[in-house]
mmCIF file of C-alpha atoms in Angstrom:
data_model
loop_
_atom_site.group_PDB
_atom_site.id
_atom_site.type_symbol
_atom_site.label_atom_id
_atom_site.label_comp_id
_atom_site.label_asym_id
_atom_site.label_seq_id
_atom_site.Cartn_x
_atom_site.Cartn_y
_atom_site.Cartn_z
ATOM 1 C CA MET A 1 21.235 -11.761 -14.252
ATOM 2 C CA THR A 2 20.032 -10.948 -10.763
ATOM 3 C CA GLU A 3 16.767 -9.121 -10.402
ATOM 4 C CA ILE A 4 16.889 -5.695 -8.764
ATOM 5 C CA PRO A 5 14.962 -5.693 -5.455
ATOM 6 C CA LEU A 6 11.774 -3.651 -5.778
ATOM 7 C CA GLU A 7 12.723 -1.270 -2.968
ATOM 8 C CA ILE A 8 15.854 -0.254 -4.907
ATOM 9 C CA LEU A 9 13.888 0.141 -8.149
ATOM 10 C CA VAL A 10 11.239 2.203 -6.327
ATOM 11 C CA GLY A 11 13.901 4.547 -4.993
ATOM 12 C CA ASP A 12 15.526 4.976 -8.387
ATOM 13 C CA LEU A 13 12.175 5.706 -10.050
ATOM 14 C CA LEU A 14 10.995 8.121 -7.358
ATOM 15 C CA ARG A 15 14.284 10.025 -7.629
ATOM 16 C CA GLN A 16 14.068 10.118 -11.448
ATOM 17 C CA HIS A 17 10.546 11.552 -11.286
ATOM 18 C CA GLY A 18 11.282 13.854 -8.333
ATOM 19 C CA LEU A 19 8.418 12.349 -6.337
ATOM 20 C CA ARG A 20 7.877 11.705 -2.636
ATOM 21 C CA LEU A 21 6.157 8.620 -1.212
ATOM 22 C CA ALA A 22 4.107 7.984 1.933
ATOM 23 C CA VAL A 23 2.816 4.545 2.944
ATOM 24 C CA ALA A 24 -0.196 3.411 5.011
ATOM 25 C CA GLU A 25 0.183 -0.139 6.260
ATOM 26 C CA SER A 26 -2.242 -2.417 8.021
ATOM 27 C CA CYS A 27 -1.658 -6.159 7.502
ATOM 28 C CA THR A 28 2.013 -5.668 6.608
ATOM 29 C CA GLY A 29 2.682 -4.022 9.977
ATOM 30 C CA GLY A 30 5.502 -1.775 8.759
ATOM 31 C CA LEU A 31 7.206 -4.247 6.437
ATOM 32 C CA ILE A 32 7.014 -1.913 3.427
ATOM 33 C CA GLY A 33 8.565 0.932 5.395
ATOM 34 C CA HIS A 34 11.224 -1.468 6.664
ATOM 35 C CA ARG A 35 12.145 -2.483 3.135
ATOM 36 C CA LEU A 36 12.191 1.107 1.852
ATOM 37 C CA THR A 37 14.378 2.343 4.703
ATOM 38 C CA ASN A 38 16.905 -0.449 4.160
ATOM 39 C CA ILE A 39 18.068 1.612 1.166
ATOM 40 C CA PRO A 40 20.652 4.303 1.953
ATOM 41 C CA GLY A 41 19.418 7.767 1.007
ATOM 42 C CA SER A 42 15.732 6.786 1.068
ATOM 43 C CA SER A 43 14.942 9.901 3.128
ATOM 44 C CA THR A 44 15.200 11.886 -0.126
ATOM 45 C CA TYR A 45 11.987 10.324 -1.452
ATOM 46 C CA TYR A 46 10.339 8.392 1.414
ATOM 47 C CA MET A 47 8.367 10.666 3.741
ATOM 48 C CA GLY A 48 7.333 7.914 6.171
ATOM 49 C CA SER A 49 4.455 5.642 6.945
ATOM 50 C CA VAL A 50 1.530 5.125 9.238
ATOM 51 C CA THR A 51 0.882 1.628 10.508
ATOM 52 C CA ALA A 52 -2.842 1.771 11.208
ATOM 53 C CA TYR A 53 -4.087 -1.625 12.310
ATOM 54 C CA ALA A 54 -7.266 -0.815 14.241
ATOM 55 C CA TYR A 55 -10.310 0.898 12.752
ATOM 56 C CA GLU A 56 -9.767 3.822 15.143
ATOM 57 C CA ALA A 57 -6.237 4.369 13.857
ATOM 58 C CA LYS A 58 -7.406 4.297 10.246
ATOM 59 C CA VAL A 59 -10.013 6.948 11.064
ATOM 60 C CA ARG A 60 -7.875 9.216 13.264
ATOM 61 C CA LEU A 61 -4.565 9.058 11.439
ATOM 62 C CA LEU A 62 -5.581 8.471 7.830
ATOM 63 C CA GLY A 63 -9.016 10.039 7.523
ATOM 64 C CA VAL A 64 -10.807 6.818 6.601
ATOM 65 C CA THR A 65 -14.503 7.350 7.318
ATOM 66 C CA TRP A 66 -16.476 5.216 9.728
ATOM 67 C CA GLU A 67 -19.086 4.908 6.975
ATOM 68 C CA THR A 68 -16.546 3.300 4.631
ATOM 69 C CA LEU A 69 -15.346 0.885 7.308
ATOM 70 C CA GLU A 70 -18.895 -0.092 8.325
ATOM 71 C CA LYS A 71 -20.100 -0.481 4.743
ATOM 72 C CA HIS A 72 -17.042 -2.147 3.163
ATOM 73 C CA GLY A 73 -14.783 -3.298 6.015
ATOM 74 C CA ALA A 74 -11.089 -2.635 6.499
ATOM 75 C CA VAL A 75 -10.102 -5.051 3.740
ATOM 76 C CA SER A 76 -11.716 -3.386 0.749
ATOM 77 C CA ARG A 77 -11.026 -1.265 -2.278
ATOM 78 C CA ALA A 78 -12.782 1.736 -0.740
ATOM 79 C CA THR A 79 -10.760 1.557 2.466
ATOM 80 C CA VAL A 80 -7.304 1.209 0.870
ATOM 81 C CA LEU A 81 -8.027 4.135 -1.427
ATOM 82 C CA GLU A 82 -9.023 6.294 1.548
ATOM 83 C CA MET A 83 -5.902 5.091 3.389
ATOM 84 C CA ALA A 84 -3.683 5.955 0.414
ATOM 85 C CA ARG A 85 -5.250 9.418 0.011
ATOM 86 C CA GLY A 86 -5.057 10.032 3.751
ATOM 87 C CA VAL A 87 -1.388 9.136 4.163
ATOM 88 C CA ARG A 88 -0.460 11.118 1.049
ATOM 89 C CA ARG A 89 -2.117 14.204 2.499
ATOM 90 C CA ALA A 90 -0.923 13.659 6.075
ATOM 91 C CA LEU A 91 2.729 13.368 5.077
ATOM 92 C CA ALA A 92 2.630 15.859 2.166
ATOM 93 C CA ALA A 93 3.721 13.260 -0.375
ATOM 94 C CA ASP A 94 3.112 13.018 -4.106
ATOM 95 C CA ILE A 95 2.098 9.350 -3.913
ATOM 96 C CA GLY A 96 0.257 7.473 -1.196
ATOM 97 C CA LEU A 97 0.532 3.684 -1.110
ATOM 98 C CA ALA A 98 -1.701 1.601 1.171
ATOM 99 C CA VAL A 99 -2.242 -2.056 2.028
ATOM 100 C CA SER A 100 -4.903 -3.836 4.081
ATOM 101 C CA GLY A 101 -5.522 -7.553 4.220
ATOM 102 C CA ILE A 102 -6.295 -10.685 6.175
ATOM 103 C CA ALA A 103 -2.897 -12.198 6.922
ATOM 104 C CA GLY A 104 -4.296 -15.215 8.796
ATOM 105 C CA PRO A 105 -4.472 -17.797 10.065
ATOM 106 C CA GLY A 106 -7.891 -16.632 11.307
ATOM 107 C CA GLY A 107 -10.147 -13.723 10.448
ATOM 108 C CA GLY A 108 -11.380 -14.907 7.081
ATOM 109 C CA THR A 109 -14.968 -15.315 5.931
ATOM 110 C CA PRO A 110 -16.443 -16.927 2.805
ATOM 111 C CA GLU A 111 -16.694 -13.445 1.212
ATOM 112 C CA LYS A 112 -13.251 -12.340 2.432
ATOM 113 C CA PRO A 113 -10.978 -15.370 2.822
ATOM 114 C CA VAL A 114 -7.679 -15.493 4.659
ATOM 115 C CA GLY A 115 -5.039 -14.123 2.307
ATOM 116 C CA LEU A 116 -7.292 -11.475 0.742
ATOM 117 C CA THR A 117 -5.315 -8.247 0.441
ATOM 118 C CA TRP A 118 -6.080 -4.906 -1.165
ATOM 119 C CA VAL A 119 -3.345 -2.513 -2.288
ATOM 120 C CA GLY A 120 -4.187 1.096 -3.138
ATOM 121 C CA LEU A 121 -2.244 3.921 -4.728
ATOM 122 C CA SER A 122 -3.211 7.589 -4.733
ATOM 123 C CA THR A 123 -1.784 10.618 -6.493
ATOM 124 C CA PRO A 124 -3.479 13.980 -6.983
ATOM 125 C CA LEU A 125 -4.660 12.712 -10.385
ATOM 126 C CA ILE A 126 -5.332 8.974 -10.068
ATOM 127 C CA GLN A 127 -6.567 6.327 -7.660
ATOM 128 C CA ILE A 128 -5.729 2.674 -8.295
ATOM 129 C CA ALA A 129 -6.610 -0.394 -6.235
ATOM 130 C CA GLN A 130 -5.891 -4.052 -6.809
ATOM 131 C CA ASP A 131 -6.798 -7.171 -4.840
ATOM 132 C CA TYR A 132 -4.908 -10.414 -4.305
ATOM 133 C CA ILE A 133 -5.544 -13.690 -2.503
ATOM 134 C CA TRP A 134 -2.408 -15.213 -1.005
ATOM 135 C CA LYS A 135 -2.171 -18.858 -0.005
ATOM 136 C CA GLY A 136 0.759 -18.740 2.436
ATOM 137 C CA ASP A 137 1.005 -18.593 6.195
ATOM 138 C CA ARG A 138 0.792 -15.277 8.043
ATOM 139 C CA LEU A 139 4.416 -14.244 7.468
ATOM 140 C CA GLN A 140 4.369 -15.263 3.813
ATOM 141 C CA ASN A 141 1.088 -13.387 3.246
ATOM 142 C CA LYS A 142 2.631 -10.258 4.782
ATOM 143 C CA ALA A 143 5.731 -10.616 2.591
ATOM 144 C CA ASP A 144 3.627 -11.209 -0.534
ATOM 145 C CA SER A 145 1.474 -8.161 0.281
ATOM 146 C CA ALA A 146 4.530 -5.905 0.694
ATOM 147 C CA GLU A 147 5.990 -7.196 -2.570
ATOM 148 C CA ALA A 148 2.687 -6.615 -4.404
ATOM 149 C CA ALA A 149 2.428 -3.065 -3.063
ATOM 150 C CA LEU A 150 5.947 -2.225 -4.199
ATOM 151 C CA GLN A 151 5.287 -3.838 -7.589
ATOM 152 C CA LEU A 152 2.105 -1.784 -8.038
ATOM 153 C CA LEU A 153 4.129 1.341 -7.285
ATOM 154 C CA VAL A 154 6.847 0.348 -9.784
ATOM 155 C CA ASP A 155 4.221 -0.375 -12.448
ATOM 156 C CA HIS A 156 2.684 3.056 -11.851
ATOM 157 C CA LEU A 157 6.033 4.842 -11.947
ATOM 158 C CA GLN A 158 6.951 3.038 -15.180
ATOM 159 C CA GLY A 159 3.641 4.058 -16.768
ATOM 160 C CA ARG A 160 2.330 0.506 -17.053
ATOM 161 C CA LEU A 161 -1.030 1.123 -15.375
ATOM 162 C CA GLY A 162 -4.140 2.661 -16.818
ATOM 163 C CA GLU A 163 -5.227 5.901 -15.219
ATOM 164 C CA ALA A 164 -8.527 4.674 -13.826
ATOM 165 C CA GLU A 165 -10.109 4.615 -10.428
#
């Protein structure tokens, strides 16, 4: 049995629930949007995405606060939740999905190593964030981050996540 690609499953679930999705991407650089738009008919549930790499873009386009970025950094639970809320509001979606990480090979610190990625999900009722540490090269870390974001969305849509912030 072949496994259904997550972007197809996401589309099916969003259609079933009548929900619209918006995505805020940093370290994945548009890879999630690329995967979602590979599916014919995705415009019925996918509103679009904002690829906000620099701090300034996160602030201007997604409403992330300078205070959050200065206190927690771009790769943090607080930042991905603000990104997810911001893109959801900006694109009038039901669900906002966000990802920010350190793809590598440089940029890591002892506290935030290369491969650290945060994925956040926001709806009007819940906020969920999860962190991962990937061990691949830059391209593999980006691919793993996109896959994890889509999996988090599937888990939410299938009711497999607790409703906690």
